[in-house]
CSV table of C-alpha atoms in Angstrom, one decimal:
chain,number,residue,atom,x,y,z
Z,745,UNK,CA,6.2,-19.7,11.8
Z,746,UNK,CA,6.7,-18.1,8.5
Z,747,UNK,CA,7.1,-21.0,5.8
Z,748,UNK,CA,10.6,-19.8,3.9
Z,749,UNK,CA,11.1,-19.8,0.2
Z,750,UNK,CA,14.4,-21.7,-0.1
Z,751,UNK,CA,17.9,-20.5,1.5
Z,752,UNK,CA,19.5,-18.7,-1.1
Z,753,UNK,CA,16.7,-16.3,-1.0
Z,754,UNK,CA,17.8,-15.8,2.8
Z,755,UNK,CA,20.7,-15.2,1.9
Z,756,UNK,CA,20.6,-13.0,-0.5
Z,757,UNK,CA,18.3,-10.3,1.6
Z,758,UNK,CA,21.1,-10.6,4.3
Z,759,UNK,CA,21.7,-6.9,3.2
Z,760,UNK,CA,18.0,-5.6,4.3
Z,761,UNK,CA,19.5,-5.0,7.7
Z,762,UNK,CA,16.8,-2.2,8.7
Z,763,UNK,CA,13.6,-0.4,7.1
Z,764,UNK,CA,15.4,3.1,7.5
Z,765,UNK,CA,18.4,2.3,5.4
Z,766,UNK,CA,16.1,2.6,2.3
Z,767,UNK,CA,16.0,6.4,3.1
Z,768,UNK,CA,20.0,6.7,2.9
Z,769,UNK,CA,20.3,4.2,-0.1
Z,770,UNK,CA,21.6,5.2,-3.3
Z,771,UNK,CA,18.4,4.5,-6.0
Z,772,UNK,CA,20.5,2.5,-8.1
Z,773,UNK,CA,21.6,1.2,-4.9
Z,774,UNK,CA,17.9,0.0,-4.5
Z,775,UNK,CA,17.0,-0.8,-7.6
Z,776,UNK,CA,20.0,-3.2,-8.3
Z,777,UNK,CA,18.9,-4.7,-4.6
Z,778,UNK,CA,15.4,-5.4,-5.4
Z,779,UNK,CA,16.7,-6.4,-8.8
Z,780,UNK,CA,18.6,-9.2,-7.5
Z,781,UNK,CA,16.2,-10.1,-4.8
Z,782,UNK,CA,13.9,-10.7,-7.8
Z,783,UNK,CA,16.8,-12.8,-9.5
Z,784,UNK,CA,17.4,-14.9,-6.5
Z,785,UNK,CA,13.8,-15.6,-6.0
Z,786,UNK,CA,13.5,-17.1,-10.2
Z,787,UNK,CA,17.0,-19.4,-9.4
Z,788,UNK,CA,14.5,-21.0,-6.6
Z,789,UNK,CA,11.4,-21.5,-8.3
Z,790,UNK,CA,9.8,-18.8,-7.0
Z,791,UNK,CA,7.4,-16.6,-9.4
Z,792,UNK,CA,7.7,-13.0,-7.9
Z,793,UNK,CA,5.0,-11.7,-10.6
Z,794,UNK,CA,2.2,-14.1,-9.2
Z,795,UNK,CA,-0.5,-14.7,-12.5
Z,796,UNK,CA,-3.7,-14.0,-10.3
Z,797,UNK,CA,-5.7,-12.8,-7.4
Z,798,UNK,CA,-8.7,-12.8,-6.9
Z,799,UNK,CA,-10.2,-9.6,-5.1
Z,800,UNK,CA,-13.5,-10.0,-3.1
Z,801,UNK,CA,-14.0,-6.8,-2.2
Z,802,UNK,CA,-12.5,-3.3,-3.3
Z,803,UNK,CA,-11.0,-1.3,-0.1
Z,804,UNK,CA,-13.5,1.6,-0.2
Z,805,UNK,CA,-16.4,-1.3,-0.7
Z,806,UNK,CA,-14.2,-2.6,2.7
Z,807,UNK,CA,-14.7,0.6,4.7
Z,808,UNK,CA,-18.0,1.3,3.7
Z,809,UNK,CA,-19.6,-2.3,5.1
Z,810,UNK,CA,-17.2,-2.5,8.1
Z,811,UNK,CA,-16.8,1.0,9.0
Z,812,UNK,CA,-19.5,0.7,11.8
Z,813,UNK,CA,-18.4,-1.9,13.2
Z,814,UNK,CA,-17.4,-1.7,17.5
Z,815,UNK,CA,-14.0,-1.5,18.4
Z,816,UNK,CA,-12.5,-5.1,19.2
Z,817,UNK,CA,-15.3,-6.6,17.4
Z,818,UNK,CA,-14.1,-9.3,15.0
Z,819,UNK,CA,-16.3,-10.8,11.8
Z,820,UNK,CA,-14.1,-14.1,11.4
Z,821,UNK,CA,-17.2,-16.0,9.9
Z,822,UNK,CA,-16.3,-14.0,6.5
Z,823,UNK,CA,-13.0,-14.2,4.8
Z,824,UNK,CA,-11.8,-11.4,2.1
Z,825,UNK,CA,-9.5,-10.7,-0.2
Z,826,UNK,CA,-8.0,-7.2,-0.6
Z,827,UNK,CA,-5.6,-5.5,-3.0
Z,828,UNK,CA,-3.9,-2.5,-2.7
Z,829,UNK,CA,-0.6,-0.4,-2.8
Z,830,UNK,CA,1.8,-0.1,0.4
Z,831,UNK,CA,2.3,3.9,0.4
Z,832,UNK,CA,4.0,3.6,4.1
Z,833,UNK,CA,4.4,1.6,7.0
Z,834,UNK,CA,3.3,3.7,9.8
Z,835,UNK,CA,2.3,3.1,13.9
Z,836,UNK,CA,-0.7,5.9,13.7
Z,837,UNK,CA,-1.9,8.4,11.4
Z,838,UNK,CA,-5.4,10.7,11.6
Z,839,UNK,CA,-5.8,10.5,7.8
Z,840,UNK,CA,-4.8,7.3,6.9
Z,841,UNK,CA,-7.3,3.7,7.2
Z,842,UNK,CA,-4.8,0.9,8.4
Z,843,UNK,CA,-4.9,-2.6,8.1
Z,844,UNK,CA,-3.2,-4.8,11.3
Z,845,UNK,CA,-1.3,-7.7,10.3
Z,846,UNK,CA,-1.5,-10.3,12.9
Z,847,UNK,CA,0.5,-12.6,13.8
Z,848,UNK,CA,1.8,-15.5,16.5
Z,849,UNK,CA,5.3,-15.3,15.7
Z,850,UNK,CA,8.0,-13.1,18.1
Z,851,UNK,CA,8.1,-9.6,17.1
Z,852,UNK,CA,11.6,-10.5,15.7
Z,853,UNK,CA,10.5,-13.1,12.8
Z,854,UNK,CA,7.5,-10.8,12.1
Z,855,UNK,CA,10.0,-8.1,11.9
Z,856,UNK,CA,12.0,-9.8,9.4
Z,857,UNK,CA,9.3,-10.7,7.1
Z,858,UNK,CA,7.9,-7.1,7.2
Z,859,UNK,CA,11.4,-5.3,6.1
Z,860,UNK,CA,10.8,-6.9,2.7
Z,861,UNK,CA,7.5,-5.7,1.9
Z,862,UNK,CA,8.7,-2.5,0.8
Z,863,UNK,CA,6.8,1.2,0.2
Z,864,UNK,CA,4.9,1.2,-3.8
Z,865,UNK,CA,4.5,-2.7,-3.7
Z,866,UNK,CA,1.3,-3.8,-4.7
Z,867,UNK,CA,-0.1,-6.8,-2.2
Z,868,UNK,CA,-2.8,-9.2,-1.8
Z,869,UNK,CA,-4.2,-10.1,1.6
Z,870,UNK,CA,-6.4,-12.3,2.6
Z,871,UNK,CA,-8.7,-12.2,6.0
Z,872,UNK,CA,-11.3,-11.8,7.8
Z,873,UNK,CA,-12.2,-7.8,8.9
Z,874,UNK,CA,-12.8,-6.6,12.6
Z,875,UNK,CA,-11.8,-3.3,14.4
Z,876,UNK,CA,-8.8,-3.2,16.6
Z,877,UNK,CA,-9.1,-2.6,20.9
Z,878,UNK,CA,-8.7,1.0,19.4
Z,879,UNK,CA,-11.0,1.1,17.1
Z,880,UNK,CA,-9.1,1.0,13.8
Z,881,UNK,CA,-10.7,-0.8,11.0
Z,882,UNK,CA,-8.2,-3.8,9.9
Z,883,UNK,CA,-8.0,-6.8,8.2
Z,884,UNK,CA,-6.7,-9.5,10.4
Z,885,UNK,CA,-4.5,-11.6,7.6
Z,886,UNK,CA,-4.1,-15.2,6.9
Z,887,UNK,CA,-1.9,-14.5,3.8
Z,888,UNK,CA,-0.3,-12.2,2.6
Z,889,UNK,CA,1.2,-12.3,-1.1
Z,890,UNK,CA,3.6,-9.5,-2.8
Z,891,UNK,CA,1.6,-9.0,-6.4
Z,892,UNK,CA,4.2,-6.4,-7.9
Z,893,UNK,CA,7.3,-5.5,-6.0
Z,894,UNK,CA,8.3,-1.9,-6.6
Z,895,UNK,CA,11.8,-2.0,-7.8
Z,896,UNK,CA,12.4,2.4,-7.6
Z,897,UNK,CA,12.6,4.2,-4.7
Z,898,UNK,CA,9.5,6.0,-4.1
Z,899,UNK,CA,10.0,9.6,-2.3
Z,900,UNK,CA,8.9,9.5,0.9
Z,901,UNK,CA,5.8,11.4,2.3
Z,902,UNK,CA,6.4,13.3,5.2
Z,903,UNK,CA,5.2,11.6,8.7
Z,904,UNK,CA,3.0,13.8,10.8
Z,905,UNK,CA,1.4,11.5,13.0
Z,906,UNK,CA,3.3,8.6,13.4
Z,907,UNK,CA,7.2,7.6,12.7
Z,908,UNK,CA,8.1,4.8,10.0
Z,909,UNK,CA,9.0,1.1,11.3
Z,910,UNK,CA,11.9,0.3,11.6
Z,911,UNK,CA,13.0,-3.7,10.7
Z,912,UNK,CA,15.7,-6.4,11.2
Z,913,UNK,CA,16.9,-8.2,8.1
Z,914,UNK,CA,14.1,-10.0,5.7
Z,915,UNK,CA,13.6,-13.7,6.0
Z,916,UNK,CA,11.4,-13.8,2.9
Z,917,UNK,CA,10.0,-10.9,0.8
Z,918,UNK,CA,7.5,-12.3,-1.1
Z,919,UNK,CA,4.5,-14.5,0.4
Z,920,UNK,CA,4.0,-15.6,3.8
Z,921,UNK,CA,0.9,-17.0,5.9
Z,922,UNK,CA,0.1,-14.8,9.3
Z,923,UNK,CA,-1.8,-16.8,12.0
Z,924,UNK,CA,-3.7,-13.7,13.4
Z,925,UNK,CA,-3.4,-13.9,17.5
Z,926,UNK,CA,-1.4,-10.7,18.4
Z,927,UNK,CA,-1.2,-7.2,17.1
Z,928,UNK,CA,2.4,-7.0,15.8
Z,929,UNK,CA,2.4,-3.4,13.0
Z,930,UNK,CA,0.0,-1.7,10.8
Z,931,UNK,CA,0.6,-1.3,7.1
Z,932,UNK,CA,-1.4,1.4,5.5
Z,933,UNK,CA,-2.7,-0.5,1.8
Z,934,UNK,CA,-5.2,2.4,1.3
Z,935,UNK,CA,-3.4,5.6,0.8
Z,936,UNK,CA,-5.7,7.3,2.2
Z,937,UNK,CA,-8.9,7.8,3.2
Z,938,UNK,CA,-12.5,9.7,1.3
Z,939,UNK,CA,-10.3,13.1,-0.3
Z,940,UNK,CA,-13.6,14.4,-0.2
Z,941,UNK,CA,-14.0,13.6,3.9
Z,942,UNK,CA,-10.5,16.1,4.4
Z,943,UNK,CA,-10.8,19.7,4.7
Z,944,UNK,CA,-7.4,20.0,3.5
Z,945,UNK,CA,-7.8,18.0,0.4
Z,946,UNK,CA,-8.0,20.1,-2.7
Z,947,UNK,CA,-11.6,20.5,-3.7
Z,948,UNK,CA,-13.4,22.3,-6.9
Z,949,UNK,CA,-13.2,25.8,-6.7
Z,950,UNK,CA,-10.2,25.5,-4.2
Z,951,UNK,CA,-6.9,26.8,-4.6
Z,952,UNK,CA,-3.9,24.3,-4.7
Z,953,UNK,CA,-1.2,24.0,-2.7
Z,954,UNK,CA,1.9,22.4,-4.2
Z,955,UNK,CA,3.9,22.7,-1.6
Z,956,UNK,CA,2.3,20.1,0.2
Z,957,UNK,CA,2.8,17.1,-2.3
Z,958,UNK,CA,5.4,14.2,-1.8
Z,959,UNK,CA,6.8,14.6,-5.3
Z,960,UNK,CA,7.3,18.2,-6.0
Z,961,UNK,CA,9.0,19.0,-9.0
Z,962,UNK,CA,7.1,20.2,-11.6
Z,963,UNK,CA,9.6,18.6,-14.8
Z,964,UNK,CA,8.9,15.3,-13.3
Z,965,UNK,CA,5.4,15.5,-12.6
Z,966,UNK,CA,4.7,16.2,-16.2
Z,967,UNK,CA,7.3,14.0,-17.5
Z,968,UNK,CA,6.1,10.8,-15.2
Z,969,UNK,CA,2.5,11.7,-14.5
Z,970,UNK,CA,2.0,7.8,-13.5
Z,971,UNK,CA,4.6,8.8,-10.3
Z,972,UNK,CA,3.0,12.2,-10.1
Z,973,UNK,CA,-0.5,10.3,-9.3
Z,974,UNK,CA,0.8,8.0,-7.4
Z,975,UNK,CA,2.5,9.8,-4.9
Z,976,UNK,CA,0.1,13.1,-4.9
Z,977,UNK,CA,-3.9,12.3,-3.8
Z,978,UNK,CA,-4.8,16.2,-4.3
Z,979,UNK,CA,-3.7,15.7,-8.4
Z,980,UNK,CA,-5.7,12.5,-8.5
Z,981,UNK,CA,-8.9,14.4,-7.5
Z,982,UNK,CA,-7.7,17.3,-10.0
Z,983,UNK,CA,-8.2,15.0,-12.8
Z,984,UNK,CA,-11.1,13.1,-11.5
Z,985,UNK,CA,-12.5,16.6,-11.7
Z,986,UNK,CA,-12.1,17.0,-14.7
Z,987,UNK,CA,-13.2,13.7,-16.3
Z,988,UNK,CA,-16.2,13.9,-14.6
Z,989,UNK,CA,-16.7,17.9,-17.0
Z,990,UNK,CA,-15.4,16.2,-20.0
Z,991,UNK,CA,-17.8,13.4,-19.5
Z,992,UNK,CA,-20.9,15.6,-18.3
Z,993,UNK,CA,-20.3,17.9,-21.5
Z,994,UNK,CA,-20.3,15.0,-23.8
Z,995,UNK,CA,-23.6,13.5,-22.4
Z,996,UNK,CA,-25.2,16.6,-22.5
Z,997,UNK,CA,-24.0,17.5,-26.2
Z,998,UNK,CA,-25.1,13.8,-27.0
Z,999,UNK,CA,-28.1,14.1,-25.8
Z,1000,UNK,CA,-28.8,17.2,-28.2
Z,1001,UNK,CA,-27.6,15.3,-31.1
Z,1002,UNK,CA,-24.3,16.8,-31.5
Z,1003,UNK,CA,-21.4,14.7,-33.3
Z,1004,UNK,CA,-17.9,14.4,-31.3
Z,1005,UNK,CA,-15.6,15.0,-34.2
């Protein structure tokens, strides 16, 4: 059972009725939600900007060691601590690594705790890895703690493979410990997986395709680059690209004796 922060934070997420009402919200609608979630959560004690986690293990260092493991095989000798950003909630995606929260509570109460973990929230889980009966690679969580909520909107990326949860009214939208018995939803806290691995993923020497990105317009790309990264993987290996020329081109001037002035 999920152990509640006190009642007036209940109370005031009475209003997070369903996961899809954040796609018809106003953002200022949102924002001033989230604003005052954050406000109840002070009045109580609560500090919804926790001071540290400690990370075990980065998520690509995660995939890399338990990749090979067997579907349904569990490793709950070893316990782990991930962090990472909540781009979507989704049931099943081809290009996306997901990690199953599990938990011994109805489907209801986990419901409820999910609908205030929202998309662009950064959270800290703690675990022990293991493949599902399917074969996905997951984290089966202990605890689960919200880092940095996300207080904008963030658009939406387009579902090809899987629809969006959808979730009853929060209970408590900030920490929570999951007993891990039964599968209950995946949350995706990886973005996605190797850009390199995708043969659609923008490459060197490959044209890009614009079209495709979440956040499309071009003013507010440039203007918020931060969003622009955030929301678009191709751009992110666009200017990993191209640190890795600046940073070749330096070495190799260096190593001539040149002088960056």
């Amino acid at each position: 059972m999920l152990d509640l922060q006190a009642s007036a934070v209940t109370k005031s997420l009475k209003q997070y009725r369903h996961e899809g009402d954040d796609d018809t919200m106003d953002p200022t609608q949102y924002l001033q939600n989230r604003l005052r979630i954050l406000q109840t959560a002070k009045a109580s004690g609560f500090n919804p900007y926790p001071h540290k986690f400690t990370v075990s293990t980065s998520i690509t260092e995660f995939i890399e060691k338990y990749g090979s493991l067997d579907a349904g095989e569990h490793v709950e000798t070893v316990e782990i601590s991930l962090a990472g950003r909540i781009m979507s909630k989704r049931a099943s995606s081809s290009k996306l690594y997901f990690y199953d929260l599990h938990s011994n509570m109805e489907d209801s109460e986990f419901s409820s705790y999910q609908s205030g973990v929202k998309r662009g929230d950064i959270v800290g889980i703690c675990g022990f890895p293991g493949k599902s009966r399917k074969g996905e690679l997951s984290i089966f969580a202990k605890s689960l703690i919200v880092l940095a909520p996300c207080l904008h909107m963030l658009p939406r990326h387009i579902a090809v493979h899987g629809s969006d949860e959808a979730h009853s009214k929060v209970k408590n939208p900030l920490q929570t410990n999951l007993p891990c018995t039964s599968p209950s939803m995946l949350i995706d806290v990886c973005w996605q997986k190797n850009v390199k691995e995708d043969n659609s993923s923008w490459n060197p020497g490959k044209a890009r395709n614009p079209e495709t990105y979440t956040l499309k317009d071009q003013e507010t790309r440039y203007r918020q680059r931060y969003l622009d990264l955030m929301l678009n993987p191709e751009v992110q290996q666009v200017f990993r690209t191209r640190a890795r020329i600046i940073s070749y081109y330096r070495n190799f001037l260096d190593s001539l004796g040149f002088t960056e002035v």
